[in-house]
Each structure stands twice: as structure tokens, then as C-alpha cells.
Amino acid sequence: MKREQIFAYIRETYGTEPDYPWAKSPEYAVLRHRNSRKWYGLVMNLPADALGIEKAGNVEVINLKCDPFLIGTLRSQEGFFPAYHMNKEHWITVLLAGPVSEGEIFDLIDLSYDLTRYGKK
């Protein structure tokens, strides 16, 4: 899955555009609610070894807020990792070029959007 597919999905589904707030990491895209500006996702390009992947180069990932009851199960599956630089109890990192299907990623984006809509933790 490519980041452009995610951006098309959030544009179509939620009417939001990615935000690029960091000059030092201009490719990092924050997904925010239009009204509250609260994050519901973060698309990043990371060194593979930052996630413990034994591979040269970078990988594209998305951080999403998730139900803590699902996180343990998801992290036991290929393509899911403890949240990179986020609260690992409430967020998860998903490898975009991996075994996780487009449908699963879109479902997790929807869940993250709902969990962050009203400031739920």
C-alpha cells in the first residue's frame, strides 16, 4: 500500500488532508481531524532497523490509535509493531509495504479516527 492511497482514502472519507509540520522530516504526514486538529494518524518513512527489521534502507509505516485490547493481538501478527515514538498502549505502527491488507489498514484508520474524535484516550 502506498501513502497516496491512504491520503485519497482520508480525503474521500473524512475530508481531511495530510499536514506536514516538521521541516526536519518533511515527508512525515500527520492525519488530523478538521475541527479539533487532533491526530488520528502519522505516516512516516523510517529506517527499517528502527522497527527491528533486518533490511537496509527505509520502510513506510503508519501510526494509528488503536483499542488496547486489539494491540496485543495485532502486534503478534506480521506487519504490526509497537508504536514508533508514540504511547505503545494506545497506538500501533503498521508497515505499509507488508502483509497487512488495504482493507485492514482502512479499518484501522477508521477506528483511529473514531477513537480520537472526541478526545477519548
Tab-separated table of C-alpha atoms in Angstrom:
chain	number	residue	atom	x	y	z
A	1	MET	CA	0.000	0.000	0.000
A	2	LYS	CA	1.241	3.491	-0.802
A	3	ARG	CA	0.803	6.674	1.189
A	4	GLU	CA	-1.102	8.224	-1.741
A	5	GLN	CA	-3.809	5.562	-1.308
A	6	ILE	CA	-4.145	6.500	2.356
A	7	PHE	CA	-4.340	10.191	1.511
A	8	ALA	CA	-7.022	9.527	-1.126
A	9	TYR	CA	-8.986	7.454	1.408
A	10	ILE	CA	-8.900	10.080	4.165
A	11	ARG	CA	-9.743	12.831	1.696
A	12	GLU	CA	-12.746	10.869	0.417
A	13	THR	CA	-13.903	9.510	3.773
A	14	TYR	CA	-13.147	12.335	6.215
A	15	GLY	CA	-12.466	15.372	4.065
A	16	THR	CA	-9.012	15.809	5.575
A	17	GLU	CA	-5.635	16.477	4.012
A	18	PRO	CA	-2.242	15.389	5.370
A	19	ASP	CA	-0.310	18.009	7.307
A	20	TYR	CA	3.499	18.260	7.098
A	21	PRO	CA	4.531	20.106	10.293
A	22	TRP	CA	8.243	19.245	10.541
A	23	ALA	CA	10.961	20.896	8.475
A	24	LYS	CA	13.490	18.251	9.604
A	25	SER	CA	11.179	15.432	8.445
A	26	PRO	CA	9.242	16.903	5.532
A	27	GLU	CA	7.924	13.500	4.410
A	28	TYR	CA	6.211	12.821	7.774
A	29	ALA	CA	2.469	13.383	7.249
A	30	VAL	CA	0.111	13.952	10.181
A	31	LEU	CA	-3.536	12.990	9.729
A	32	ARG	CA	-5.729	15.347	11.767
A	33	HIS	CA	-9.381	15.988	12.453
A	34	ARG	CA	-10.533	19.124	10.650
A	35	ASN	CA	-12.132	20.815	13.664
A	36	SER	CA	-10.068	19.772	16.666
A	37	ARG	CA	-6.755	19.280	14.784
A	38	LYS	CA	-6.279	16.163	16.954
A	39	TRP	CA	-4.103	13.496	15.340
A	40	TYR	CA	-5.577	10.221	14.173
A	41	GLY	CA	-2.571	9.033	12.202
A	42	LEU	CA	1.025	9.648	11.257
A	43	VAL	CA	2.616	8.391	8.017
A	44	MET	CA	6.406	8.116	8.184
A	45	ASN	CA	9.379	6.838	6.243
A	46	LEU	CA	11.703	5.191	8.801
A	47	PRO	CA	14.946	3.261	8.735
A	48	ALA	CA	13.893	-0.400	8.740
A	49	ASP	CA	16.174	-1.153	11.684
A	50	ALA	CA	14.243	1.388	13.828
A	51	LEU	CA	11.486	-1.242	13.909
A	52	GLY	CA	13.851	-4.175	14.271
A	53	ILE	CA	13.514	-5.170	10.624
A	54	GLU	CA	16.749	-6.598	9.313
A	55	LYS	CA	16.775	-4.834	5.981
A	56	ALA	CA	18.789	-1.994	4.516
A	57	GLY	CA	17.009	1.249	3.749
A	58	ASN	CA	13.736	2.768	4.799
A	59	VAL	CA	10.177	1.497	5.170
A	60	GLU	CA	6.871	3.367	5.054
A	61	VAL	CA	4.627	2.989	8.099
A	62	ILE	CA	1.530	4.498	9.622
A	63	ASN	CA	0.947	5.048	13.340
A	64	LEU	CA	-2.691	4.699	14.368
A	65	LYS	CA	-4.558	4.922	17.635
A	66	CYS	CA	-5.994	1.534	18.496
A	67	ASP	CA	-8.084	-0.192	21.122
A	68	PRO	CA	-5.639	-1.519	23.731
A	69	PHE	CA	-7.439	-4.893	23.654
A	70	LEU	CA	-6.534	-5.282	19.968
A	71	ILE	CA	-2.942	-4.107	20.164
A	72	GLY	CA	-1.515	-7.304	21.691
A	73	THR	CA	-3.197	-9.478	19.078
A	74	LEU	CA	-2.161	-7.215	16.218
A	75	ARG	CA	1.449	-6.986	17.356
A	76	SER	CA	1.705	-10.770	17.269
A	77	GLN	CA	0.985	-10.621	13.527
A	78	GLU	CA	3.463	-9.829	10.778
A	79	GLY	CA	3.445	-6.182	9.676
A	80	PHE	CA	2.464	-4.728	13.074
A	81	PHE	CA	4.898	-3.176	15.554
A	82	PRO	CA	4.876	-1.365	18.884
A	83	ALA	CA	4.093	2.272	18.146
A	84	TYR	CA	7.150	4.174	16.976
A	85	HIS	CA	7.637	7.210	19.260
A	86	MET	CA	4.030	7.041	20.499
A	87	ASN	CA	2.233	5.588	23.517
A	88	LYS	CA	2.577	1.847	22.914
A	89	GLU	CA	-0.526	1.064	24.974
A	90	HIS	CA	-2.817	3.128	22.721
A	91	TRP	CA	-1.027	3.338	19.345
A	92	ILE	CA	0.324	0.830	16.857
A	93	THR	CA	2.691	1.047	13.891
A	94	VAL	CA	1.660	-0.704	10.669
A	95	LEU	CA	4.078	-1.493	7.854
A	96	LEU	CA	2.576	-0.228	4.586
A	97	ALA	CA	4.570	-2.450	2.217
A	98	GLY	CA	3.817	-5.630	4.067
A	99	PRO	CA	1.279	-8.355	4.584
A	100	VAL	CA	-1.429	-6.113	6.093
A	101	SER	CA	-4.217	-5.682	3.557
A	102	GLU	CA	-5.556	-2.368	2.320
A	103	GLY	CA	-8.924	-3.199	3.915
A	104	GLU	CA	-7.334	-3.874	7.302
A	105	ILE	CA	-5.404	-0.606	7.151
A	106	PHE	CA	-8.534	1.341	6.191
A	107	ASP	CA	-10.457	-0.321	9.048
A	108	LEU	CA	-7.699	0.662	11.487
A	109	ILE	CA	-7.723	4.237	10.144
A	110	ASP	CA	-11.491	4.330	10.755
A	111	LEU	CA	-11.013	3.014	14.293
A	112	SER	CA	-8.278	5.553	14.990
A	113	TYR	CA	-10.436	8.366	13.634
A	114	ASP	CA	-13.320	7.314	15.899
A	115	LEU	CA	-11.110	6.868	18.975
A	116	THR	CA	-9.667	10.364	18.575
A	117	ARG	CA	-12.855	12.139	17.519
A	118	TYR	CA	-13.998	13.167	20.992
A	119	GLY	CA	-10.704	13.143	22.829
A	120	LYS	CA	-11.022	9.544	24.061
A	121	LYS	CA	-7.821	8.051	25.403
